Coordinates of C-alpha atoms in Angstrom, one line a residue:
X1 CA 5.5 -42.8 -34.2
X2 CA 3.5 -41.3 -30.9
X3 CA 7.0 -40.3 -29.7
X4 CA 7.8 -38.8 -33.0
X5 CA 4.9 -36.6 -33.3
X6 CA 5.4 -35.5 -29.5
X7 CA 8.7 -34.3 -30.0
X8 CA 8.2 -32.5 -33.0
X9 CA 5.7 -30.9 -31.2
X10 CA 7.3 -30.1 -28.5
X11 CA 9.9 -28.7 -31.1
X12 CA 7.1 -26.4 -32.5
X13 CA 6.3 -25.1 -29.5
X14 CA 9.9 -24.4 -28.0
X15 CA 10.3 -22.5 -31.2
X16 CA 6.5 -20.5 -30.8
X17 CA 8.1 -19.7 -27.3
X18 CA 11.8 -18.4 -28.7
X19 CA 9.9 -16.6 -30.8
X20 CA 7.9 -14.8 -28.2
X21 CA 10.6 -14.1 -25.9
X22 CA 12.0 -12.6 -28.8
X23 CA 9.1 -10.6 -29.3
X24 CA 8.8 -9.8 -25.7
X25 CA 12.4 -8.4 -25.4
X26 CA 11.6 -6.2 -28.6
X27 CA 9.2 -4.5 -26.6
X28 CA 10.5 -4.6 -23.4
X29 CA 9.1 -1.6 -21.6
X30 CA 11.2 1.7 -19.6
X31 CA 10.0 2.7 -16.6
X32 CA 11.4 6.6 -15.7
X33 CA 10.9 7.1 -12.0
X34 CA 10.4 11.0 -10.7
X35 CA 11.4 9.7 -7.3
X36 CA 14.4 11.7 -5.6
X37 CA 15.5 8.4 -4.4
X38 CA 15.9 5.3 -6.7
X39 CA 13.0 2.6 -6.2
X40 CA 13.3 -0.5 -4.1
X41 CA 12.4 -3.8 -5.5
X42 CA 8.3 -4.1 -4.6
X43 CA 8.3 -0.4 -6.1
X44 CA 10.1 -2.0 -9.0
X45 CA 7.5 -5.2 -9.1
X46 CA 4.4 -3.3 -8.8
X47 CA 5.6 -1.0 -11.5
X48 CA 6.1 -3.6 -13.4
X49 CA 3.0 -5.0 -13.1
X50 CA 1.1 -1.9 -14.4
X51 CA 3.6 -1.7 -17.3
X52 CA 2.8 -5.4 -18.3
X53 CA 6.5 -6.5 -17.9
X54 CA 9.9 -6.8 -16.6
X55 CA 11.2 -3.6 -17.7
X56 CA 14.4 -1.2 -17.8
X57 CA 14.3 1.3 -15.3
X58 CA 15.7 4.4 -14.5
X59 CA 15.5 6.9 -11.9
X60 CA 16.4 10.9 -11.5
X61 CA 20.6 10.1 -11.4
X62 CA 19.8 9.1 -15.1
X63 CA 17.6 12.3 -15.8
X64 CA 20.4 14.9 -14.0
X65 CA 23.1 13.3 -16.1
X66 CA 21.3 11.7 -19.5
X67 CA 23.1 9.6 -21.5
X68 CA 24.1 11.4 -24.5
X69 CA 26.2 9.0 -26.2
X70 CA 29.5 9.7 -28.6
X71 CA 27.6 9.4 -32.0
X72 CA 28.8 10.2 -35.9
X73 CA 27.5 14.1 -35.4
X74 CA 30.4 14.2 -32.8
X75 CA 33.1 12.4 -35.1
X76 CA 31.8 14.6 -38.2
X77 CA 32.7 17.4 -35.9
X78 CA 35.9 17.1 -35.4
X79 CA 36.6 15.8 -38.9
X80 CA 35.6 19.1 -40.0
X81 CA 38.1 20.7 -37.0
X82 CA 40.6 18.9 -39.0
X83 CA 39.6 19.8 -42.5
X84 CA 39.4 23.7 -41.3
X85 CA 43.4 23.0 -39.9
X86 CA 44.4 21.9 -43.4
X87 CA 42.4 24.3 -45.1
X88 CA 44.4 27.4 -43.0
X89 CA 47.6 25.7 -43.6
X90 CA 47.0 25.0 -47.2
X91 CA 46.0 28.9 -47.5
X92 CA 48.8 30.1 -45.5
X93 CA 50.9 32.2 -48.2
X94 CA 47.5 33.6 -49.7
X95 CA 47.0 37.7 -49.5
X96 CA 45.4 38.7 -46.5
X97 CA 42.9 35.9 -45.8
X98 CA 44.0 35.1 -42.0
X99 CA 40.4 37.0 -40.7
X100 CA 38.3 34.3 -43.1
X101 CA 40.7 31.6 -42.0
X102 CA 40.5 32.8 -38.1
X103 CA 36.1 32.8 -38.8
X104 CA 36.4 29.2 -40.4
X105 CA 38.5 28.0 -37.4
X106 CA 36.5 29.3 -35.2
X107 CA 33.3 27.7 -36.3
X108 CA 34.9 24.4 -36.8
X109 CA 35.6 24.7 -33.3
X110 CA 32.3 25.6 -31.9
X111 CA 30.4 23.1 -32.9
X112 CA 32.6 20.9 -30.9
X113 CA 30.3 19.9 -27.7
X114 CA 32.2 17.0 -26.4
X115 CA 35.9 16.0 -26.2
X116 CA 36.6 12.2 -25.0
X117 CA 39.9 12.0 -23.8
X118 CA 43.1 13.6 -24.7
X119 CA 43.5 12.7 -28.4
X120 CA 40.0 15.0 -29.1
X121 CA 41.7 17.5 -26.8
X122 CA 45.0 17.7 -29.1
X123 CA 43.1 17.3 -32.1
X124 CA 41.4 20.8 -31.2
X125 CA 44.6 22.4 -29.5
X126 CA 46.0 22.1 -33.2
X127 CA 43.2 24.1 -34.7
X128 CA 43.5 26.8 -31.8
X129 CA 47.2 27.4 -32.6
X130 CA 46.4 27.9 -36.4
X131 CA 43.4 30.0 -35.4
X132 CA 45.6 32.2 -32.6
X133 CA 48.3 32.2 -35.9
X134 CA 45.7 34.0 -37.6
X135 CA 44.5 36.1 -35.4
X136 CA 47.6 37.2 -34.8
X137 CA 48.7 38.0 -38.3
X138 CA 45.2 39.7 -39.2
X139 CA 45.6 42.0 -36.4
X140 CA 48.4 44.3 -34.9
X141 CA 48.4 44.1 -31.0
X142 CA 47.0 48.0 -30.6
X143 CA 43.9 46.6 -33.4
X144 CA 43.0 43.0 -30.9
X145 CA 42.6 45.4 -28.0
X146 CA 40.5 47.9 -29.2
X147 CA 39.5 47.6 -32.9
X148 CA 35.7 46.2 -33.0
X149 CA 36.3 44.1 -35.5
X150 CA 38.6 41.6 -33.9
X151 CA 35.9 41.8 -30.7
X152 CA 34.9 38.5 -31.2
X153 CA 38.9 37.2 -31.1
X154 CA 40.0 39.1 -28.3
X155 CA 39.1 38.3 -24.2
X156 CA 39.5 40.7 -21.0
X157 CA 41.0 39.5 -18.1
X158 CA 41.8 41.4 -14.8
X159 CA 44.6 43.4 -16.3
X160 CA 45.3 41.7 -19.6
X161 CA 43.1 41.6 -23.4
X162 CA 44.7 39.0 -25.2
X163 CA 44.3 36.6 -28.5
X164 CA 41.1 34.6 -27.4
X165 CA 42.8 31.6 -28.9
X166 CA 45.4 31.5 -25.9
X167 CA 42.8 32.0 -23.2
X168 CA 41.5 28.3 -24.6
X169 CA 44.7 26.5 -25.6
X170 CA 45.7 27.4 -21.8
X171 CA 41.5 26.4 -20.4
X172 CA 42.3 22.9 -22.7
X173 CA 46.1 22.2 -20.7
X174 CA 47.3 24.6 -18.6
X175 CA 50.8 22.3 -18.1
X176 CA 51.5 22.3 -21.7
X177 CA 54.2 24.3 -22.9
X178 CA 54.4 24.7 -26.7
X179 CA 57.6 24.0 -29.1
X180 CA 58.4 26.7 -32.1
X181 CA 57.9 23.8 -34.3
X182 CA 54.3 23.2 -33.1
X183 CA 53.1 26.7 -33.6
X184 CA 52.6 27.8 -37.3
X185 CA 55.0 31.4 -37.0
X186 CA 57.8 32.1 -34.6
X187 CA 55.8 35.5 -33.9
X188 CA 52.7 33.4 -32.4
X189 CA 55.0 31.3 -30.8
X190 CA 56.8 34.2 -28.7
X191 CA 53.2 35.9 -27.9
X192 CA 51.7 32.5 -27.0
X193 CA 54.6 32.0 -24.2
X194 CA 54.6 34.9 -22.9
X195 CA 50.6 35.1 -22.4
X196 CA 50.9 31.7 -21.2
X197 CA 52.8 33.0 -18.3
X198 CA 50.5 35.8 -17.8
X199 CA 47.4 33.7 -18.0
X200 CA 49.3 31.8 -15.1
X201 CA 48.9 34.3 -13.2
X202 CA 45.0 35.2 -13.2
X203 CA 43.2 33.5 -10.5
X204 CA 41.5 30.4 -11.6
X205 CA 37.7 29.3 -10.8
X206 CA 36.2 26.5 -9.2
X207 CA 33.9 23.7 -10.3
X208 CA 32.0 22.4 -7.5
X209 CA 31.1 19.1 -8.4
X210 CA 28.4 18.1 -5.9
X211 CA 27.0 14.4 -5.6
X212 CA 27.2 11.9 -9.0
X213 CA 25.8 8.6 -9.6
X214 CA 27.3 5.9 -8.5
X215 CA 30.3 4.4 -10.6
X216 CA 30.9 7.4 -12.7
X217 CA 33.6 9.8 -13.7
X218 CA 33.7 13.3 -14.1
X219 CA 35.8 14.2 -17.2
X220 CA 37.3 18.1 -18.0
X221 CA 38.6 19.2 -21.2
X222 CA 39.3 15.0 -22.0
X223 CA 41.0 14.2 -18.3
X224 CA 39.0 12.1 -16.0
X225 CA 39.1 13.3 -12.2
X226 CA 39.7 11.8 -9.0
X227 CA 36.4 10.2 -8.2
X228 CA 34.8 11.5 -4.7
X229 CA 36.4 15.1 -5.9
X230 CA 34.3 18.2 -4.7
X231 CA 35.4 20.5 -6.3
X232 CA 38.4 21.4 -9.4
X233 CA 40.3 24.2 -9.6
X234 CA 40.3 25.7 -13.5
X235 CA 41.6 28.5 -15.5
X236 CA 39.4 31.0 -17.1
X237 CA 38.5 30.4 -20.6
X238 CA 36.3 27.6 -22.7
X239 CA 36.4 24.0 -21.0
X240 CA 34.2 20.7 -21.8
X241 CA 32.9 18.2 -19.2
X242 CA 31.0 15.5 -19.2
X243 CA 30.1 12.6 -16.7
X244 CA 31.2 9.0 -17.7
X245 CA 29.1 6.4 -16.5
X246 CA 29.4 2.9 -17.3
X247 CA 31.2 3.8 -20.2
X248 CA 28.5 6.2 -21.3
X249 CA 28.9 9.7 -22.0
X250 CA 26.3 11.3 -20.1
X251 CA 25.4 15.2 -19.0
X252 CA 27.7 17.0 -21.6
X253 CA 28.2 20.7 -21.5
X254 CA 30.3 23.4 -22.5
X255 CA 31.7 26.1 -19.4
X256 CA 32.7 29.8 -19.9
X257 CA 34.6 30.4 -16.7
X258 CA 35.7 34.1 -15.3
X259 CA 38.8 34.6 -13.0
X260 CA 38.2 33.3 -9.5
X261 CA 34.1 32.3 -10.4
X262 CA 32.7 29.6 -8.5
X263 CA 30.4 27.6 -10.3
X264 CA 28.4 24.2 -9.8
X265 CA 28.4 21.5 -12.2
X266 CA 25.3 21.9 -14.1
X267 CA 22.2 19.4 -14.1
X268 CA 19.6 18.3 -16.9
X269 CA 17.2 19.4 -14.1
X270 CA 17.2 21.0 -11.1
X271 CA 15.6 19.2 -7.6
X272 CA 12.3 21.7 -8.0
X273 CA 12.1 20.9 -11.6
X274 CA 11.8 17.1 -10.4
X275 CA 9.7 17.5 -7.5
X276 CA 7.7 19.3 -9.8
X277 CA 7.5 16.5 -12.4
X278 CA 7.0 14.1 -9.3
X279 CA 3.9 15.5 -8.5
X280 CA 2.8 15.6 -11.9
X281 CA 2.9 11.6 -12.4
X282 CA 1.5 11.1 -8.5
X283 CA -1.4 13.2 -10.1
X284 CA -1.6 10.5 -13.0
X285 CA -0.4 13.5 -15.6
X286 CA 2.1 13.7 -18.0
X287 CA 1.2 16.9 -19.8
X288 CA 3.0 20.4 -17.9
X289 CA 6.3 18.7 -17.2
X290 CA 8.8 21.0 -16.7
X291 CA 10.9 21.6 -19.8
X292 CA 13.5 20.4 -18.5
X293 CA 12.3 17.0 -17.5
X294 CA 11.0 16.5 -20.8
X295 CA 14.5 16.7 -22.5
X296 CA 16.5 14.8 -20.2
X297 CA 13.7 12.0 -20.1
X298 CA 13.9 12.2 -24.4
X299 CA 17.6 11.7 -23.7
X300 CA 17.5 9.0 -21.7
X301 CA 15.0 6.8 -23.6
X302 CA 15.8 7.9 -26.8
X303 CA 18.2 4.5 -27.3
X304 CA 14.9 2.7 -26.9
X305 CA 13.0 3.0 -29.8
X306 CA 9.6 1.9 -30.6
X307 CA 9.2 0.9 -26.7
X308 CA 6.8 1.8 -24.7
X309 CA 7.9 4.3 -21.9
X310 CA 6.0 5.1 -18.4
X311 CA 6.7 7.7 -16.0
X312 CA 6.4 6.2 -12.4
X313 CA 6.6 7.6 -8.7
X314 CA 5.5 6.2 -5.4
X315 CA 3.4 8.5 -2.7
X316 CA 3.4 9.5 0.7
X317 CA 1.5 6.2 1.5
X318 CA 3.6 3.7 -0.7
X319 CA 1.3 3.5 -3.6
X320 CA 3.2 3.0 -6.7
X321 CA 1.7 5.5 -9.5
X322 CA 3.3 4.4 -13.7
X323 CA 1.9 6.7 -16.7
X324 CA 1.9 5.9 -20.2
X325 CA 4.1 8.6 -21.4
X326 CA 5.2 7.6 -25.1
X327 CA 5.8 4.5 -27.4
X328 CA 2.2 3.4 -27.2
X329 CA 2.9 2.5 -23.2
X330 CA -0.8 2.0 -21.9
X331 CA -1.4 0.4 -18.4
X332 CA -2.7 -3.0 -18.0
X333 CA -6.0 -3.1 -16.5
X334 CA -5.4 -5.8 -14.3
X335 CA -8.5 -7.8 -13.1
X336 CA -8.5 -9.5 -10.3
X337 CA -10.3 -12.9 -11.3
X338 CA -9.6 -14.7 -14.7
X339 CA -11.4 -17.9 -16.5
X340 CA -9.3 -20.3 -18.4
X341 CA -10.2 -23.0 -20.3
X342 CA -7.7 -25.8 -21.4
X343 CA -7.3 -29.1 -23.7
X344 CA -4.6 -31.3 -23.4
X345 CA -2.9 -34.2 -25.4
X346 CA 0.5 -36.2 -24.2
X347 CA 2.0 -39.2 -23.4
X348 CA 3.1 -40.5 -20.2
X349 CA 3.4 -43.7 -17.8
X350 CA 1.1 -45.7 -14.9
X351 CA 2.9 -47.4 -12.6
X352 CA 0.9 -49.8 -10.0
X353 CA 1.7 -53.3 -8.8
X354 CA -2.0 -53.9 -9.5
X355 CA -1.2 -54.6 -13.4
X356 CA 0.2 -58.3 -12.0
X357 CA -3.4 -59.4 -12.3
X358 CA -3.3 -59.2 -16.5
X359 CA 0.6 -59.5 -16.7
X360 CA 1.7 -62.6 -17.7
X361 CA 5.0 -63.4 -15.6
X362 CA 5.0 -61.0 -13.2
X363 CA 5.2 -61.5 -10.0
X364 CA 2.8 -60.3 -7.1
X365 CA 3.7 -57.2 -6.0
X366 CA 5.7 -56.4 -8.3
X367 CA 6.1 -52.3 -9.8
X368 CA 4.7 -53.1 -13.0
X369 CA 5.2 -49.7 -15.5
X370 CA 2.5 -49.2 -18.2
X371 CA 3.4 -46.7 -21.5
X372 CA -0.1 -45.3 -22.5
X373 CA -1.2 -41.4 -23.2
X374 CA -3.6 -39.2 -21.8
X375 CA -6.1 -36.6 -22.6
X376 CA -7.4 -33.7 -20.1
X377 CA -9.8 -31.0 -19.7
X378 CA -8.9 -28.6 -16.9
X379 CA -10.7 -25.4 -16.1
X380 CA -8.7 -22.5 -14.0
X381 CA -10.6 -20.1 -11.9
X382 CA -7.7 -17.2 -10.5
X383 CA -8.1 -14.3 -8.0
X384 CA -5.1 -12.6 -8.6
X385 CA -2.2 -14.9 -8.0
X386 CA -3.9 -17.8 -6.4
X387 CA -5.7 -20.5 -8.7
X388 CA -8.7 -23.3 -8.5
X389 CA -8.3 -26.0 -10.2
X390 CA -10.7 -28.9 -11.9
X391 CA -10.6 -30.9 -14.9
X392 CA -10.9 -34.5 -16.0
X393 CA -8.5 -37.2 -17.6
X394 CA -8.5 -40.4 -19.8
X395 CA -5.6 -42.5 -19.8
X396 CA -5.3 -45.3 -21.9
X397 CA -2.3 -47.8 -21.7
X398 CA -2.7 -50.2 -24.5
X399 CA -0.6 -53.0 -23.3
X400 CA -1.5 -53.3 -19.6
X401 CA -4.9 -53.1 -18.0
X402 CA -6.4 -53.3 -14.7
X403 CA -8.9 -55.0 -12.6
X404 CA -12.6 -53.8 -11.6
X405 CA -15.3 -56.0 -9.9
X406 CA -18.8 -55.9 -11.0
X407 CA -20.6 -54.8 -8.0
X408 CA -23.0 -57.5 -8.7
X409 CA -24.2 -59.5 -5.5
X410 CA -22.5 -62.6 -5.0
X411 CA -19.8 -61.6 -7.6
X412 CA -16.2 -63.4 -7.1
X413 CA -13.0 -62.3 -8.5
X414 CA -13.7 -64.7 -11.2
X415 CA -16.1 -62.0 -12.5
X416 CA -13.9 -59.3 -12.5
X417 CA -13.5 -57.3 -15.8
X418 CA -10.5 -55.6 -17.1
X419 CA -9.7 -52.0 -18.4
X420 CA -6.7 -50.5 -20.1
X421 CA -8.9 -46.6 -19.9
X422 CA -9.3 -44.8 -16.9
X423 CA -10.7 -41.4 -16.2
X424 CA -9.3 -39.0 -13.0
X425 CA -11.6 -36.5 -12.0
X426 CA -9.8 -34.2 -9.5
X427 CA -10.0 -30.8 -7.5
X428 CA -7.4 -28.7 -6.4
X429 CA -5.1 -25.0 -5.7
X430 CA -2.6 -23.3 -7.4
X431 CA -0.4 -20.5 -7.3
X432 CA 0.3 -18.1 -11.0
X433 CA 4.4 -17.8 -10.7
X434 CA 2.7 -15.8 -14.1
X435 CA -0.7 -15.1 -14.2
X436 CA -3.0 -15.1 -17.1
X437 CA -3.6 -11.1 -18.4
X438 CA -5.1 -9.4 -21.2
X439 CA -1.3 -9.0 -22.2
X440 CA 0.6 -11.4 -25.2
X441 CA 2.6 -12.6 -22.3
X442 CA 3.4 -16.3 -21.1
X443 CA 1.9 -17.7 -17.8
X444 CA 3.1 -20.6 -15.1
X445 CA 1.2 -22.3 -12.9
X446 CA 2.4 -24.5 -10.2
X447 CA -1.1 -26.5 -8.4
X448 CA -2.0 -29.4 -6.8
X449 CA -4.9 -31.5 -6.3
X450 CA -6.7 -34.2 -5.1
X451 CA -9.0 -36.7 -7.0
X452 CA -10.8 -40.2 -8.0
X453 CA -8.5 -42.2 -11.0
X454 CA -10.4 -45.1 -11.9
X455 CA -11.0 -48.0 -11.0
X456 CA -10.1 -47.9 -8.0
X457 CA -7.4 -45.0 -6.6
X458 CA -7.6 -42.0 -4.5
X459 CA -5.0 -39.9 -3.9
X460 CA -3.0 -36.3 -4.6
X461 CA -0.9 -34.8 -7.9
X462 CA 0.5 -31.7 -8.9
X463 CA 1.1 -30.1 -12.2
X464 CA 3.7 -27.4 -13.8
X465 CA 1.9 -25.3 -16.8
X466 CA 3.6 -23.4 -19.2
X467 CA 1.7 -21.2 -21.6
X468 CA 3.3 -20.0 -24.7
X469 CA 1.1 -16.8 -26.1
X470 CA -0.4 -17.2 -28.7
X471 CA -2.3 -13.8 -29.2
X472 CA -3.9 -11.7 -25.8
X473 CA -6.0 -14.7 -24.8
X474 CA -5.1 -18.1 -26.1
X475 CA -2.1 -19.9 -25.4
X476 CA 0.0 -23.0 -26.2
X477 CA 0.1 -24.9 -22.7
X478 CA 2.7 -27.3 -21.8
X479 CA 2.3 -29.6 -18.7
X480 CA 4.2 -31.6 -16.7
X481 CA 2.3 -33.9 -14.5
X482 CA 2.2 -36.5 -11.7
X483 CA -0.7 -38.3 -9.6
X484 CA 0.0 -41.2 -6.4
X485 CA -3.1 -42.6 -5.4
X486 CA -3.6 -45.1 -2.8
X487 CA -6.5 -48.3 -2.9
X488 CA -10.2 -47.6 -2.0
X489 CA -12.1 -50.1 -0.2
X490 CA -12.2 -53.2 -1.7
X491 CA -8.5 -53.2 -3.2
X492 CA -5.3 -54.7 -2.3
X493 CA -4.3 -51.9 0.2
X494 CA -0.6 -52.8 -0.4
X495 CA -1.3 -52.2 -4.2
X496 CA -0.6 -48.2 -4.7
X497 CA -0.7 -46.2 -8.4
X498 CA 1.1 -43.7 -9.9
X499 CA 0.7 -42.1 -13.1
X500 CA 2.6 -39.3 -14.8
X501 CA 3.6 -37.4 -18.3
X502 CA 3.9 -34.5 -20.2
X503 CA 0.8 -33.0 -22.0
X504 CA 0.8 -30.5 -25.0
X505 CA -2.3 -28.4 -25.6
X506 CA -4.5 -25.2 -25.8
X507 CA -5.7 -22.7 -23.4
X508 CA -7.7 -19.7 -23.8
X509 CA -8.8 -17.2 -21.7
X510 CA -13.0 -16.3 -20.8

């Protein structure tokens, strides 16, 4: 029955414990560093620390290219590119509505921010060649130059004003060459070839690509590039990038590129927009971040919600500086010296060859093992990571006991007594693999000590404690234990004991 009750117990509390990790990872906290470099793992600890947790991190690579993830908006987006193709074709022998149909196309099309690969890329190349149908038909060629009304379909290039639609089927795939039975009228078709050939022609620009993160992919118009790339050549017109990393779609944009432009892939921030922001957090502030910062740090931890979030950044003299900065983040105040006070209950063994003396049958010598269980009160003084230890036990093995003189003058071992209880009273240092907070968070403690276990042993033990939280300052302890002690004057030197078990109990911090 005593092993029943233990290990539904120990049950209970292995489920208190799930259930806290559980807990724990549901609030796990983000840590956004400012630092142009990323942090190193004691910068990473001692942040870590301050936020009350292992956390996720990020650094500035995250913050230049945020995660903006492909989400519903961006399928909705080009459903409704689709649904304006089908609308144009299904309007296609109506009176004079190419100009609406040309408008609906073209804001179908705008709100596109992002295209993933190729299939989004020829899902919007069809809508272009309806819209550059439509253009077409709503205006003669002397009315797309000049007429101000088909200003917003028409661009100028160095010696050519043409259908703005071809400008961005040719930005999307400047290789493709289209078939009279993809474009919707055999006039389109012939004034789409030829511009294609002229557009061939106009000096491209170039996209200087600069440094990325680590593992990632730069992707134009749905086409990843050659990693290590500096620098892509491409046409004039409307292209989309984005930077893939880890599967992520991060730092999307939109480019407008002249002939023979040279422009740099744009970042969330720029390097004195961080610096900036860097000094802000070494300053313990949050409020005055640049613009900038603030979005691309929304972006980044906005697939964490309802966790806390810190800004952090190390100084000049390797101080490690973390800010509450949203989620209810508030740094622990960390003292340096905690009380705890503990109970304990368990079960356990003695093993000494000094039980021969009251066991029937046994030989001298002999490794006798005594079932029995145990009872403690410890006490735990800490200064940071390092522990004192104390406390008192009662064992009790019910069906073995040992031997005790009386102390009486003239006594002989006729007069000894026996005992089957016997209290330890030990002393001892420990080191906090966890250490106790004002945080719901678990703790370890690895110690050992030294002590008295009566009647007649001296010797050393160690102990593992787990705490499972119970709120900020109380805990669920679970111990693992283990004494050897050897005679004291007066007993069989050859007649060692030792004693261990597992203990369940309380602890709460004073």
């Amino acid at each position: 029955m005593i092993c029943l009750r233990l290990s539904l117990s120990l049950a209970a509390l292995l489920a208190a414990g799930s259930a806290s990790a559980q807990e724990a990872a549901a609030v796990t906290p983000v840590v956004v560093w400012m630092d142009r470099d990323a942090p190193d793992e004691a910068s990473i600890a001692k942040a870590e620390r301050l936020a009350g947790g292992v956390a996720q991190h990020y650094d500035t690579s995250d913050l230049i290219f945020p995660p903006e993830p492909w989400s519903k908006k961006d399928a909705d987006k080009l459903i409704a590119v689709s649904k304006a193709q089908k609308a144009a074709d299904a309007r296609k022998e109506e009176f004079e509505v190419e100009r609406s149909m040309a408008l609906a196309l073209q804001t179908a099309i705008n709100d596109v921010t992002v295209i993933r690969d190729v299939a989004d890329r020829d899902a919007l190349i069809l809508a272009l060649l309806w819209q550059a149908s439509a253009i077409q038909l709503a205006f003669s060629e002397a009315e797309l130059k000049e007429s101000p009304e088909a200003a917003a379909f028409r661009v100028q290039l160095p010696g050519l004003i043409t259908n703005k639609a071809f400008v961005d089927l040719y930005a999307l795939d400047t290789v493709r060459r289209y078939s009279r039975g993809e474009v919707p009228d055999a006039a389109t078709h012939r004034a789409l070839t030829a511009q294609t050939k002229a557009l061939a022609s106009v000096p491209p620009a170039t996209l200087e690509v600069g440094v990325l993160p680590a593992q990632a992919t730069l992707v134009v118009n749905g086409v990843p590039q050659e990693q290590g790339l500096e620098r892509v050549s491409l046409p004039p017109g409307h292209s989309f990038y984005h930077v893939l990393i880890d599967g992520v779609i991060c730092g999307r944009g939109e480019l407008d590129l002249s002939p023979g432009a040279t422009v740099s892939l744009p970042r969330a921030i720029s390097e004195q927009e961080r610096l900036d922001a860097e000094l802000k957090v070494e300053d313990s502030q949050t409020l005055g971040l640049p613009k900038a910062v603030e979005t691309a740090v929304a972006l980044v931890v906005s697939q964490h919600a309802m966790q806390p979030v810190y800004l952090a950044a190390r100084t000049g003299d390797g101080r490690v500086i973390v800010v509450p900065y949203s989620g209810g983040a508030r740094v622990e105040k960390r003292k340096p010296v905690t009380f705890a006070f503990g109970v304990e209950l368990g079960g356990g063994a003695i093993a000494s060859p000094s039980f021969h003396y009251t066991t029937e049958g046994s030989e001298e010598g002999e490794l006798i093992i005594a079932p029995g269980g145990s009872g403690a009160v410890d006490l735990e003084l800490g200064v940071y990571n390092l522990a004192i230890v104390a406390g008192s036990e009662v064992n009790i093995t019910p069906t073995h006991s040992l031997l005790y003189g009386t102390g009486a003058e003239g006594a002989t071992a006729a007069d000894n007594l026996s005992t089957s209880v016997y209290a330890k009273v030990y002393g001892g240092l420990g080191v906090y693999a966890l250490r106790p907070t004002h945080e719901k968070r678990p703790t370890l403690l690895l110690a050992a000590n030294y002590g008295w276990f009566s009647p007649g042993h001296l010797g050393g033990g160690g102990r593992l404690t787990f705490g499972i939280p119970i709120d900020k300052r109380n805990w669920f302890k679970l111990t693992v234990h283990g004494f050897y002690g050897l005679p004291m004057a007066g007993y069989p030197e050859d007649e060692p004991l030792i004693s261990g078990g597992l203990r369940l109990g309380f602890q709460t911090a004073l």
